[in-house]
Coordinates of C-alpha atoms (C1' of nucleotides) in Angstrom, one line a residue:
Chain A
M17 CA 11.1 9.8 -23.2
P18 CA 12.9 11.1 -26.3
E19 CA 13.4 14.8 -26.1
L20 CA 11.2 16.5 -28.6
P21 CA 13.0 18.9 -30.9
A22 CA 10.3 21.5 -30.0
P23 CA 11.9 24.9 -30.5
A24 CA 9.2 26.0 -28.1
S25 CA 8.6 29.6 -27.0
R26 CA 10.2 30.9 -23.9
R27 CA 7.0 30.6 -22.0
E28 CA 6.7 26.9 -22.9
R29 CA 10.3 26.3 -21.9
L30 CA 9.8 27.8 -18.6
R31 CA 6.6 25.9 -18.1
T32 CA 8.1 22.5 -18.8
Q33 CA 11.1 23.3 -16.7
T34 CA 8.8 24.3 -13.8
L35 CA 6.8 21.1 -14.3
Q36 CA 10.1 19.1 -14.1
E37 CA 11.0 20.8 -10.9
L38 CA 7.6 20.0 -9.5
K39 CA 7.9 16.4 -10.4
A40 CA 11.4 16.2 -9.0
A41 CA 10.3 17.7 -5.7
S42 CA 7.3 15.4 -5.5
L43 CA 9.5 12.4 -6.3
A44 CA 11.8 13.4 -3.5
E45 CA 8.8 13.6 -1.1
V46 CA 7.6 10.2 -2.2
R47 CA 11.0 8.7 -1.8
E48 CA 11.3 10.0 1.7
R49 CA 7.8 9.6 3.0
G50 CA 6.0 7.3 0.6
A51 CA 3.1 7.9 -1.7
V52 CA 0.7 8.3 1.2
G53 CA 2.9 11.0 2.6
L54 CA 3.0 13.2 -0.5
S55 CA 1.6 16.6 0.4
L56 CA 1.0 19.2 -2.2
R57 CA 1.5 22.0 0.3
S58 CA 4.8 20.5 1.3
V59 CA 5.9 20.3 -2.4
A60 CA 4.8 23.9 -2.8
R61 CA 7.0 24.9 0.1
R62 CA 10.0 23.1 -1.4
L63 CA 9.4 25.1 -4.7
G64 CA 8.8 28.3 -2.9
M65 CA 5.4 28.5 -4.4
S66 CA 1.9 28.9 -3.1
P67 CA -0.1 25.7 -2.9
A68 CA -2.7 27.1 -5.3
G69 CA 0.0 27.8 -7.8
L70 CA 0.7 24.1 -8.3
Y71 CA -2.8 23.8 -9.8
R72 CA -1.5 25.6 -12.9
Y73 CA 0.6 22.5 -13.6
V74 CA -1.4 19.6 -12.1
D75 CA -5.0 18.8 -11.9
S76 CA -5.0 17.2 -8.5
R77 CA -2.8 15.3 -6.1
E78 CA -4.0 12.1 -7.7
Q79 CA -2.9 13.1 -11.2
L80 CA 0.5 14.2 -9.9
L81 CA 0.9 10.7 -8.4
T82 CA 0.0 9.1 -11.8
L83 CA 2.7 11.3 -13.4
L84 CA 5.2 9.9 -10.9
I85 CA 3.9 6.4 -11.6
A86 CA 4.6 6.8 -15.3
D87 CA 8.0 8.2 -14.6
G88 CA 8.7 5.3 -12.1
Y89 CA 7.9 2.7 -14.7
H90 CA 10.2 4.4 -17.2
D91 CA 12.9 4.5 -14.6
L92 CA 12.5 0.9 -13.8
A93 CA 12.4 0.0 -17.5
D94 CA 15.6 2.0 -18.0
H95 CA 17.2 0.1 -15.3
L96 CA 16.3 -3.3 -16.8
L97 CA 17.5 -2.1 -20.2
V98 CA 20.8 -1.3 -18.8
A99 CA 21.0 -4.8 -17.4
L100 CA 20.3 -6.1 -20.9
G101 CA 23.1 -4.0 -22.4
T102 CA 20.8 -1.7 -24.3
R103 CA 20.8 2.0 -23.7
P104 CA 24.4 2.1 -22.5
T105 CA 24.7 5.5 -20.8
E106 CA 21.7 7.7 -21.5
R107 CA 19.7 7.5 -18.3
T108 CA 18.1 10.9 -18.5
A109 CA 15.0 10.6 -16.3
G110 CA 16.3 9.5 -13.0
Q111 CA 18.2 12.4 -11.7
A112 CA 18.7 11.0 -8.3
A113 CA 21.5 8.6 -7.6
E114 CA 20.6 5.3 -9.3
P115 CA 21.5 1.9 -7.9
E116 CA 24.2 -0.1 -9.6
V117 CA 23.0 -2.7 -12.0
P118 CA 24.3 -5.9 -10.4
L119 CA 24.7 -7.8 -13.6
I120 CA 24.9 -6.7 -17.2
A121 CA 24.4 -9.2 -20.0
G122 CA 24.2 -7.9 -23.5
P123 CA 22.5 -9.5 -26.5
D124 CA 25.5 -11.6 -27.3
R125 CA 25.3 -13.4 -23.9
D126 CA 23.5 -16.6 -23.2
V127 CA 19.8 -16.1 -22.6
A128 CA 19.9 -17.6 -19.2
E129 CA 22.4 -15.0 -18.1
R130 CA 20.2 -12.3 -19.6
I131 CA 17.2 -13.5 -17.6
R132 CA 19.4 -13.6 -14.5
A133 CA 20.5 -10.0 -15.3
V134 CA 17.0 -8.6 -15.7
A135 CA 15.7 -10.4 -12.6
L136 CA 18.6 -9.1 -10.4
A137 CA 18.1 -5.6 -11.8
Y138 CA 14.4 -5.8 -10.9
R139 CA 15.2 -6.6 -7.3
A140 CA 18.1 -4.1 -7.1
W141 CA 15.9 -1.3 -8.3
S142 CA 13.1 -2.2 -6.0
V143 CA 15.2 -2.6 -2.9
A144 CA 16.9 0.7 -3.6
H145 CA 13.7 2.6 -4.0
P146 CA 11.2 0.9 -1.7
N147 CA 8.7 3.8 -1.7
L148 CA 8.7 3.9 -5.5
F149 CA 8.2 0.2 -5.6
G150 CA 5.2 0.7 -3.3
L151 CA 4.0 3.4 -5.6
L152 CA 4.1 1.1 -8.6
F153 CA 3.1 -2.2 -7.1
G154 CA 1.6 -1.5 -3.7
D155 CA -1.9 -0.6 -2.8
P156 CA -3.5 1.0 -5.9
I157 CA -4.7 4.6 -5.6
P158 CA -8.3 4.1 -4.4
G159 CA -10.3 5.5 -7.3
Y160 CA -7.8 5.4 -10.1
H161 CA -7.8 3.6 -13.4
A162 CA -5.1 4.3 -16.0
P163 CA -6.6 5.9 -19.1
P164 CA -6.2 3.3 -22.0
G165 CA -3.9 5.2 -24.3
G166 CA -2.2 7.5 -21.7
P167 CA 1.5 7.8 -20.8
T168 CA 1.1 5.5 -17.8
V169 CA 0.2 2.5 -19.9
E170 CA 2.9 3.3 -22.4
A171 CA 5.4 3.3 -19.6
M172 CA 4.0 0.1 -18.2
N173 CA 4.3 -1.4 -21.7
R174 CA 7.9 -0.3 -22.0
F175 CA 8.6 -2.0 -18.6
G176 CA 6.8 -5.1 -19.7
R177 CA 8.7 -5.4 -22.9
A178 CA 12.0 -5.1 -21.1
L179 CA 10.9 -7.8 -18.7
A180 CA 9.7 -10.1 -21.5
Q181 CA 12.7 -9.5 -23.9
P182 CA 15.0 -12.4 -22.7
L183 CA 12.1 -14.8 -22.4
I184 CA 11.1 -14.0 -26.0
E185 CA 14.7 -14.7 -27.0
A186 CA 14.6 -18.0 -25.1
W187 CA 11.4 -18.9 -26.9
E188 CA 12.9 -18.0 -30.3
Q189 CA 15.8 -20.2 -29.6
G190 CA 13.5 -23.0 -28.8
R191 CA 14.8 -23.3 -25.3
L192 CA 11.6 -23.1 -23.3
R193 CA 11.0 -26.5 -21.8
S194 CA 7.4 -27.7 -22.3
H195 CA 5.6 -28.2 -19.0
P196 CA 2.4 -30.1 -18.4
A197 CA 0.9 -27.5 -16.1
L198 CA 1.9 -24.6 -18.4
D199 CA 1.0 -25.9 -21.8
A200 CA -2.4 -27.1 -20.8
E201 CA -4.9 -25.6 -23.2
E202 CA -7.2 -24.3 -20.5
L203 CA -4.4 -22.0 -19.4
A204 CA -3.7 -20.8 -22.9
A205 CA -7.3 -20.1 -23.7
P206 CA -8.0 -17.2 -21.4
L207 CA -4.7 -15.6 -22.5
A208 CA -5.8 -15.6 -26.1
P209 CA -7.7 -12.3 -25.8
M210 CA -4.6 -10.6 -24.4
G211 CA -4.2 -6.9 -23.6
P212 CA -2.9 -4.3 -26.0
A213 CA 0.6 -4.8 -24.8
A214 CA 1.1 -8.4 -25.5
G215 CA 1.4 -8.1 -29.3
E216 CA 2.0 -11.3 -31.1
L217 CA 3.4 -13.2 -28.1
P218 CA 2.2 -16.8 -28.1
A219 CA 0.1 -17.6 -25.0
A220 CA 2.5 -20.2 -23.7
V221 CA 5.3 -17.6 -23.6
L222 CA 3.0 -15.0 -22.0
A223 CA 2.0 -17.6 -19.4
R224 CA 5.6 -18.3 -18.5
L225 CA 6.3 -14.6 -18.4
L226 CA 3.5 -13.9 -16.0
L227 CA 4.4 -16.9 -13.9
S228 CA 8.1 -16.0 -13.7
W229 CA 7.4 -12.4 -13.1
G230 CA 5.0 -13.3 -10.3
R231 CA 7.5 -15.4 -8.6
L232 CA 10.3 -12.8 -8.6
H233 CA 7.8 -10.1 -7.7
G234 CA 6.6 -12.1 -4.7
Q235 CA 10.1 -12.4 -3.3
V236 CA 10.8 -8.8 -3.9
S237 CA 7.5 -7.6 -2.5
L238 CA 7.9 -9.6 0.7
E239 CA 11.4 -8.3 1.1
V240 CA 10.7 -4.6 0.3
F241 CA 7.7 -4.5 2.5
G242 CA 9.6 -6.1 5.4
H243 CA 8.0 -9.5 5.6
H244 CA 11.0 -11.5 4.7
H245 CA 13.3 -9.3 6.6
W246 CA 11.5 -10.0 9.8
L247 CA 11.8 -13.8 9.5
M248 CA 15.2 -13.7 8.0
P249 CA 17.2 -10.6 8.9
E250 CA 20.0 -11.3 6.4
G251 CA 20.2 -13.3 3.2
C252 CA 17.3 -11.9 1.2
E253 CA 19.5 -11.5 -1.8
R254 CA 20.8 -15.1 -1.6
L255 CA 17.2 -16.4 -1.3
F256 CA 16.3 -14.3 -4.3
R257 CA 19.2 -15.6 -6.3
A258 CA 18.2 -19.2 -5.4
D259 CA 14.7 -18.5 -6.6
V260 CA 16.1 -17.2 -9.9
E261 CA 18.1 -20.3 -10.4
V262 CA 15.1 -22.5 -9.7
T263 CA 13.0 -20.5 -12.1
L264 CA 15.7 -20.8 -14.8
R265 CA 15.6 -24.6 -14.4
D266 CA 11.8 -24.6 -14.5
L267 CA 12.0 -22.6 -17.8
G268 CA 14.5 -25.1 -19.2
V269 CA 17.1 -22.6 -20.1
C270 CA 19.6 -23.7 -17.5
Chain B
M2 CA -8.5 -15.2 20.1
P3 CA -9.8 -17.4 22.9
E4 CA -12.5 -15.8 24.9
L5 CA -11.2 -15.1 28.3
P6 CA -13.4 -16.4 31.2
A7 CA -13.2 -12.9 32.7
P8 CA -16.4 -12.4 34.7
A9 CA -15.7 -8.7 34.2
S10 CA -17.7 -5.9 35.7
R11 CA -20.5 -4.4 33.8
R12 CA -18.3 -1.4 32.9
E13 CA -15.7 -3.7 31.4
R14 CA -18.2 -5.6 29.4
L15 CA -19.6 -2.5 27.9
R16 CA -16.1 -1.2 27.2
T17 CA -15.0 -4.3 25.3
Q18 CA -18.3 -4.4 23.4
T19 CA -17.9 -0.8 22.3
L20 CA -14.3 -1.6 21.3
Q21 CA -15.6 -4.5 19.2
E22 CA -18.1 -2.2 17.5
L23 CA -15.4 0.3 16.9
K24 CA -13.2 -2.3 15.2
A25 CA -16.1 -3.7 13.2
A26 CA -17.0 -0.3 11.9
S27 CA -13.3 0.5 11.1
L28 CA -13.0 -2.9 9.4
A29 CA -16.0 -2.1 7.2
E30 CA -14.5 1.3 6.3
V31 CA -11.2 -0.4 5.4
R32 CA -13.0 -3.0 3.3
E33 CA -14.8 -0.3 1.4
R34 CA -12.3 2.4 1.0
G35 CA -9.0 0.8 1.8
A36 CA -6.6 1.5 4.6
V37 CA -5.7 4.9 3.3
G38 CA -9.4 5.8 3.3
L39 CA -9.9 5.0 7.0
S40 CA -11.1 8.1 8.7
L41 CA -11.7 8.3 12.5
R42 CA -14.3 10.9 12.1
S43 CA -16.2 8.7 9.6
V44 CA -16.0 5.8 12.0
A45 CA -17.2 8.0 14.8
R46 CA -20.2 9.0 12.7
R47 CA -21.0 5.3 12.0
L48 CA -21.0 4.7 15.8
G49 CA -23.0 7.8 16.6
M50 CA -20.1 9.1 18.6
S51 CA -18.0 12.2 18.8
P52 CA -14.6 11.9 17.1
A53 CA -13.0 12.7 20.4
G54 CA -14.8 9.9 22.1
L55 CA -12.9 7.3 20.1
Y56 CA -9.8 8.3 21.9
R57 CA -11.1 6.6 25.0
Y58 CA -10.6 3.3 23.1
V59 CA -7.8 3.9 20.8
D60 CA -4.5 5.9 21.0
S61 CA -4.4 7.0 17.4
R62 CA -5.5 6.2 13.9
E63 CA -2.3 4.3 13.4
Q64 CA -2.9 2.1 16.5
L65 CA -6.4 1.4 15.3
L66 CA -4.9 0.2 12.0
T67 CA -2.5 -2.1 13.8
L68 CA -5.5 -3.6 15.7
L69 CA -7.1 -4.3 12.3
I70 CA -3.8 -5.8 11.0
A71 CA -3.7 -8.2 13.9
D72 CA -7.3 -9.2 13.4
G73 CA -6.7 -9.5 9.7
Y74 CA -3.8 -12.0 10.2
H75 CA -6.0 -14.0 12.6
D76 CA -8.8 -14.0 10.0
L77 CA -6.5 -15.2 7.3
A78 CA -5.0 -17.8 9.6
D79 CA -8.5 -19.0 10.4
H80 CA -9.2 -19.3 6.7
L81 CA -6.1 -21.4 6.1
L82 CA -6.8 -23.6 9.1
V83 CA -10.3 -24.3 7.7
A84 CA -8.6 -25.4 4.5
L85 CA -6.4 -27.7 6.6
G86 CA -9.5 -29.3 8.2
T87 CA -8.6 -27.9 11.6
R88 CA -11.0 -25.6 13.5
P89 CA -14.1 -27.0 11.8
T90 CA -16.8 -24.4 12.6
E91 CA -15.7 -21.9 15.1
R92 CA -14.9 -18.8 13.1
T93 CA -15.6 -16.2 15.7
A94 CA -13.7 -13.2 14.5
G95 CA -14.8 -12.5 11.0
Q96 CA -18.4 -11.5 11.3
A97 CA -18.7 -10.3 7.7
A98 CA -19.5 -12.9 5.1
E99 CA -16.4 -15.0 4.6
P100 CA -15.4 -16.5 1.2
E101 CA -15.8 -20.2 0.7
V102 CA -12.7 -22.2 1.2
P103 CA -12.1 -23.7 -2.3
L104 CA -10.5 -26.9 -1.1
I105 CA -10.5 -28.7 2.3
A106 CA -7.8 -31.3 3.0
G107 CA -7.7 -32.7 6.5
P108 CA -4.7 -34.2 8.2
D109 CA -5.5 -37.6 6.7
R110 CA -5.1 -36.4 3.2
D111 CA -2.0 -36.5 1.1
V112 CA 0.4 -33.7 1.9
A113 CA 0.4 -32.4 -1.7
E114 CA -3.3 -31.9 -1.5
R115 CA -2.9 -30.1 1.8
I116 CA -0.4 -27.7 0.3
R117 CA -2.8 -27.2 -2.6
A118 CA -5.6 -26.5 -0.1
V119 CA -3.6 -23.9 1.8
A120 CA -2.4 -22.2 -1.3
L121 CA -5.9 -21.9 -2.8
A122 CA -7.3 -20.6 0.4
Y123 CA -4.6 -18.0 0.6
R124 CA -5.6 -16.7 -2.8
A125 CA -9.3 -17.0 -2.2
W126 CA -9.1 -14.9 1.0
S127 CA -6.9 -12.3 -0.7
V128 CA -9.1 -12.0 -3.7
A129 CA -12.2 -11.8 -1.6
H130 CA -10.8 -9.0 0.6
P131 CA -8.4 -7.0 -1.6
N132 CA -8.3 -4.1 0.8
L133 CA -7.5 -6.3 3.7
F134 CA -4.8 -7.9 1.7
G135 CA -3.4 -4.5 1.0
L136 CA -3.6 -3.7 4.7
L137 CA -1.5 -6.8 5.5
F138 CA 0.8 -7.0 2.6
G139 CA 0.8 -3.6 0.8
D140 CA 2.7 -0.5 1.6
P141 CA 3.6 -0.6 5.2
I142 CA 2.3 2.1 7.5
P143 CA 5.0 4.8 7.2
G144 CA 6.5 4.9 10.7
Y145 CA 5.3 1.7 12.2
H146 CA 7.2 -1.3 13.5
A147 CA 5.3 -4.0 15.3
P148 CA 6.2 -4.3 19.0
P149 CA 8.2 -7.5 19.5
G150 CA 5.8 -9.3 21.8
G151 CA 2.6 -7.7 20.8
P152 CA -0.6 -9.2 19.4
T153 CA 0.4 -8.3 15.9
V154 CA 3.4 -10.6 15.8
E155 CA 1.4 -13.3 17.6
A156 CA -1.2 -13.1 14.9
M157 CA 1.5 -13.1 12.2
N158 CA 3.0 -16.2 13.8
R159 CA -0.3 -18.0 13.8
F160 CA -0.6 -17.2 10.1
G161 CA 2.9 -18.3 9.5
R162 CA 2.4 -21.6 11.3
A163 CA -0.7 -22.4 9.3
L164 CA 1.2 -21.7 6.1
A165 CA 4.1 -23.8 7.1
Q166 CA 2.1 -26.7 8.5
P167 CA 1.8 -28.9 5.4
L168 CA 5.4 -28.1 4.4
I169 CA 6.6 -29.4 7.7
E170 CA 4.5 -32.5 7.3
A171 CA 6.1 -33.0 3.9
W172 CA 9.5 -32.7 5.4
E173 CA 8.7 -35.1 8.2
Q174 CA 7.6 -37.6 5.6
G175 CA 10.9 -37.1 3.8
R176 CA 9.2 -36.0 0.7
L177 CA 11.0 -32.7 0.1
R178 CA 13.2 -33.1 -2.9
S179 CA 16.7 -32.0 -2.5
H180 CA 17.6 -29.1 -4.8
P181 CA 21.1 -27.8 -5.6
A182 CA 20.1 -24.2 -5.4
L183 CA 18.1 -24.6 -2.1
D184 CA 20.4 -26.8 -0.1
A185 CA 23.5 -24.8 -0.7
E186 CA 25.1 -24.0 2.6
E187 CA 25.4 -20.3 1.8
L188 CA 21.6 -20.2 1.7
A189 CA 21.1 -22.1 5.0
A190 CA 23.7 -20.0 6.8
P191 CA 21.9 -16.7 7.1
L192 CA 18.7 -18.6 8.0
A193 CA 20.4 -20.1 11.0
P194 CA 19.7 -17.1 13.3
M195 CA 16.1 -17.2 12.5
G196 CA 13.4 -15.1 14.0
P197 CA 11.4 -16.0 17.1
A198 CA 8.7 -17.7 15.1
A199 CA 10.7 -20.2 13.2
G200 CA 11.2 -22.5 16.2
E201 CA 13.2 -25.6 15.5
L202 CA 12.5 -25.6 11.8
P203 CA 15.6 -26.7 9.8
A204 CA 16.9 -24.0 7.5
A205 CA 16.3 -25.9 4.4
V206 CA 12.6 -26.2 5.2
L207 CA 12.4 -22.6 6.1
A208 CA 14.1 -21.7 2.8
R209 CA 11.5 -23.7 0.9
L210 CA 8.7 -22.1 2.8
L211 CA 9.8 -18.6 2.1
L212 CA 10.4 -19.5 -1.5
S213 CA 7.1 -21.1 -2.0
W214 CA 5.2 -18.4 -0.1
G215 CA 7.0 -15.8 -2.1
R216 CA 5.9 -17.4 -5.4
L217 CA 2.3 -17.7 -4.5
H218 CA 2.3 -14.3 -2.9
G219 CA 3.6 -12.7 -6.0
Q220 CA 0.9 -14.1 -8.2
V221 CA -1.8 -13.1 -5.6
S222 CA -0.3 -9.7 -5.2
L223 CA -0.2 -8.9 -8.9
E224 CA -3.7 -10.2 -9.3
V225 CA -5.2 -8.4 -6.3
F226 CA -3.5 -5.1 -7.2
G227 CA -4.7 -5.3 -10.8
H228 CA -1.4 -6.0 -12.6
H229 CA -2.3 -9.4 -13.9
H230 CA -5.9 -8.5 -14.5
W231 CA -4.8 -5.8 -17.0
L232 CA -2.7 -8.1 -19.1
M233 CA -5.0 -11.1 -18.7
P234 CA -8.6 -10.2 -18.0
E235 CA -9.6 -13.7 -17.2
G236 CA -7.9 -16.8 -16.0
C237 CA -6.0 -15.5 -13.0
E238 CA -7.2 -18.5 -11.0
R239 CA -6.0 -20.9 -13.7
L240 CA -2.6 -19.2 -13.8
F241 CA -2.4 -19.5 -10.0
R242 CA -3.4 -23.2 -10.0
A243 CA -0.7 -23.8 -12.6
D244 CA 1.9 -22.1 -10.4
V245 CA 0.8 -24.2 -7.5
E246 CA 1.3 -27.4 -9.6
V247 CA 4.8 -26.2 -10.7
T248 CA 5.7 -25.4 -7.1
L249 CA 4.5 -28.8 -5.9
R250 CA 6.7 -30.5 -8.5
D251 CA 9.6 -28.3 -7.5
L252 CA 9.1 -29.3 -3.9
G253 CA 9.1 -32.9 -4.9
V254 CA 5.8 -33.9 -3.3
C255 CA 4.0 -34.3 -6.6
Chain C
dA21 C1' -26.0 4.9 52.1
dT22 C1' -22.9 8.1 50.5
dA23 C1' -18.6 10.3 49.2
dG24 C1' -15.2 10.2 46.0
dC25 C1' -13.0 8.8 42.0
dA26 C1' -12.1 6.8 37.6
dG27 C1' -14.3 6.1 33.2
dA28 C1' -17.0 7.7 29.2
dG29 C1' -18.4 11.1 26.2
dC30 C1' -18.7 15.6 24.2
dG31 C1' -17.9 20.4 22.2
dA32 C1' -14.5 23.4 20.8
dA33 C1' -10.3 24.4 19.2
dC34 C1' -5.6 23.8 16.7
dG35 C1' -3.0 23.0 12.8
dC36 C1' -2.7 20.3 8.8
dC37 C1' -4.5 18.9 4.3
dG38 C1' -6.6 19.2 -0.9
dT39 C1' -9.0 22.3 -3.5
dT40 C1' -11.5 26.6 -5.4
dC41 C1' -12.1 31.3 -6.5
dG42 C1' -11.2 35.9 -7.8
dC43 C1' -7.7 39.0 -8.6
dA44 C1' -3.2 40.8 -10.1
dG45 C1' 0.9 41.0 -12.9
dA46 C1' 3.7 39.3 -16.9
dC47 C1' 4.3 37.6 -21.2
dG48 C1' 3.2 36.9 -26.3
dA49 C1' 0.6 37.8 -30.6
dC50 C1' -1.2 41.0 -33.5
Chain D
dG30 C1' 0.6 49.5 -28.0
dT31 C1' -3.2 46.6 -26.9
dC32 C1' -5.4 42.7 -25.6
dG33 C1' -5.9 38.0 -24.2
dT34 C1' -3.7 34.2 -22.2
dC35 C1' -0.7 32.4 -18.9
dT36 C1' 1.2 32.4 -14.2
dG37 C1' 0.9 33.0 -9.5
dC38 C1' -1.1 34.4 -5.1
dG39 C1' -4.1 35.2 -0.8
dA40 C1' -8.1 33.9 1.2
dA41 C1' -11.3 30.8 2.0
dC42 C1' -14.0 26.2 2.6
dG43 C1' -14.6 21.8 4.3
dG44 C1' -12.4 17.6 6.1
dC45 C1' -8.9 15.5 8.7
dG46 C1' -6.3 13.8 13.3
dT47 C1' -5.7 15.1 17.7
dT48 C1' -5.9 17.7 22.4
dC49 C1' -8.1 19.9 26.2
dG50 C1' -11.3 20.8 29.6
dC51 C1' -15.8 20.0 31.0
dT52 C1' -19.9 17.1 32.4
dC53 C1' -22.2 13.1 33.7
dT54 C1' -22.4 8.3 34.8
dG55 C1' -21.2 4.2 37.2
dC56 C1' -18.3 1.8 40.4
dT57 C1' -16.1 1.2 44.9
dA58 C1' -14.7 2.0 49.5
dT59 C1' -16.0 3.5 53.6

DNA sequence: ATAGCAGAGCGAACGCCGTTCGCAGACGAC
DNA sequence: GTCGTCTGCGAACGGCGTTCGCTCTGCTAT
């Protein structure tokens, strides 16, 4: 979120500052108690405000959650971009202590190392913020659908671009191995009318992206939600690293 | 859940019947509105009971949810077992319309086909019951930890065994391809002290099980929670089938 | 057969929640 | 300085999970 120059009247400055505090307090609640446990009254108590007062800044509890979702995607995207060597020190949004990025591989590094870096960063962020991971990727908010042009989809797109970046590079370098199951035309066909985010990505690359993302996401999801941890108390990270290596071989870059 | 012979007094019969109705009504609520939307008062209204009356059968809303979780694992396990050709017609628990099992491969079929069958059944069940999938694999209930010997873990174990069954067969047939990233000793080491469910499974097989499950689970999770659907309106099933084929090749059975 | 007791169910209440409404004060524009 | 908009608040409504004490029913032991 680039800071707008906006000279902004005193009123407006106070307003945006209050809204930032509101989001920060809500974020803290979500981190501690999960998205389900977010209570407007409790947030109001933190801010020393009346519950009704919050409604000057937020339409409803649900809309507040979507604000946090957008921020969450931005935070995760920032994290991935750090792993890719972009955006070296900025890190404005996430004011709470951020997890270390386990591996940084800038644009000059081999593409396999860059994929590794983004995958490890994805897991590191998710494990460090399980409740935020749940907010982004867990049960969807019952009635909610993101408005097409809104800040939520923009944040999701930024995240998606960061995730796709090294795969696109691999494709540009001609290093994606062809695969009978992945290059079948019946797979590429439904991908042709792709969403607004995909841009000019060829279907075969998009297919590999979704597949690879899905794999890593599955491991992370099972770990964060406690399903791996229960069968395998230790070693989730090693299992994840093994999956990354297998995926790199499948892609052909390693 | 085998039906106990239990001649049971009239009181007891009525009691268990009421409890079944209670669970059925709650299940319907969860199916419609999701686990977050489950309301004891609403369930009581469905049953024509007072809200307080429910507490004769259930300790709390949370405990009711865990009952549904256990039932959900059993239902999913049943579904997988049907795909494996076991348990041909019984299907007692799930009284609501169950999804068709897309592929049935009995014990006489090739192990690759059996893995395919269980994977497709996993997805079919999840897509057919998104809110139940969320109940089992979405955000965990904030404060809850399954009691070690309880019915929940028993149900999870039954599900895990069904999932592992064809992989074990592949291993017994010596058809699991060795893989540098998966047979590394540092991966097997943390798996050695495995949970109560794993039994005598060798670590390398357990590692492949968790890896393969994680992959498929990731695709299903992203699809059910709407993340794939948004980038790729159609073709989730084809993408999933492609992932299954890639996984089969990785395992070496195909 | 009957006395007594455990089980089942209910109404009322408590404290929490999200949300709305009307009112009061503060700020900014003219 | 005046007026309108913005900000905040107290009170209230309906819904929620949960508890308590009461009644009534059915079972069981004598």
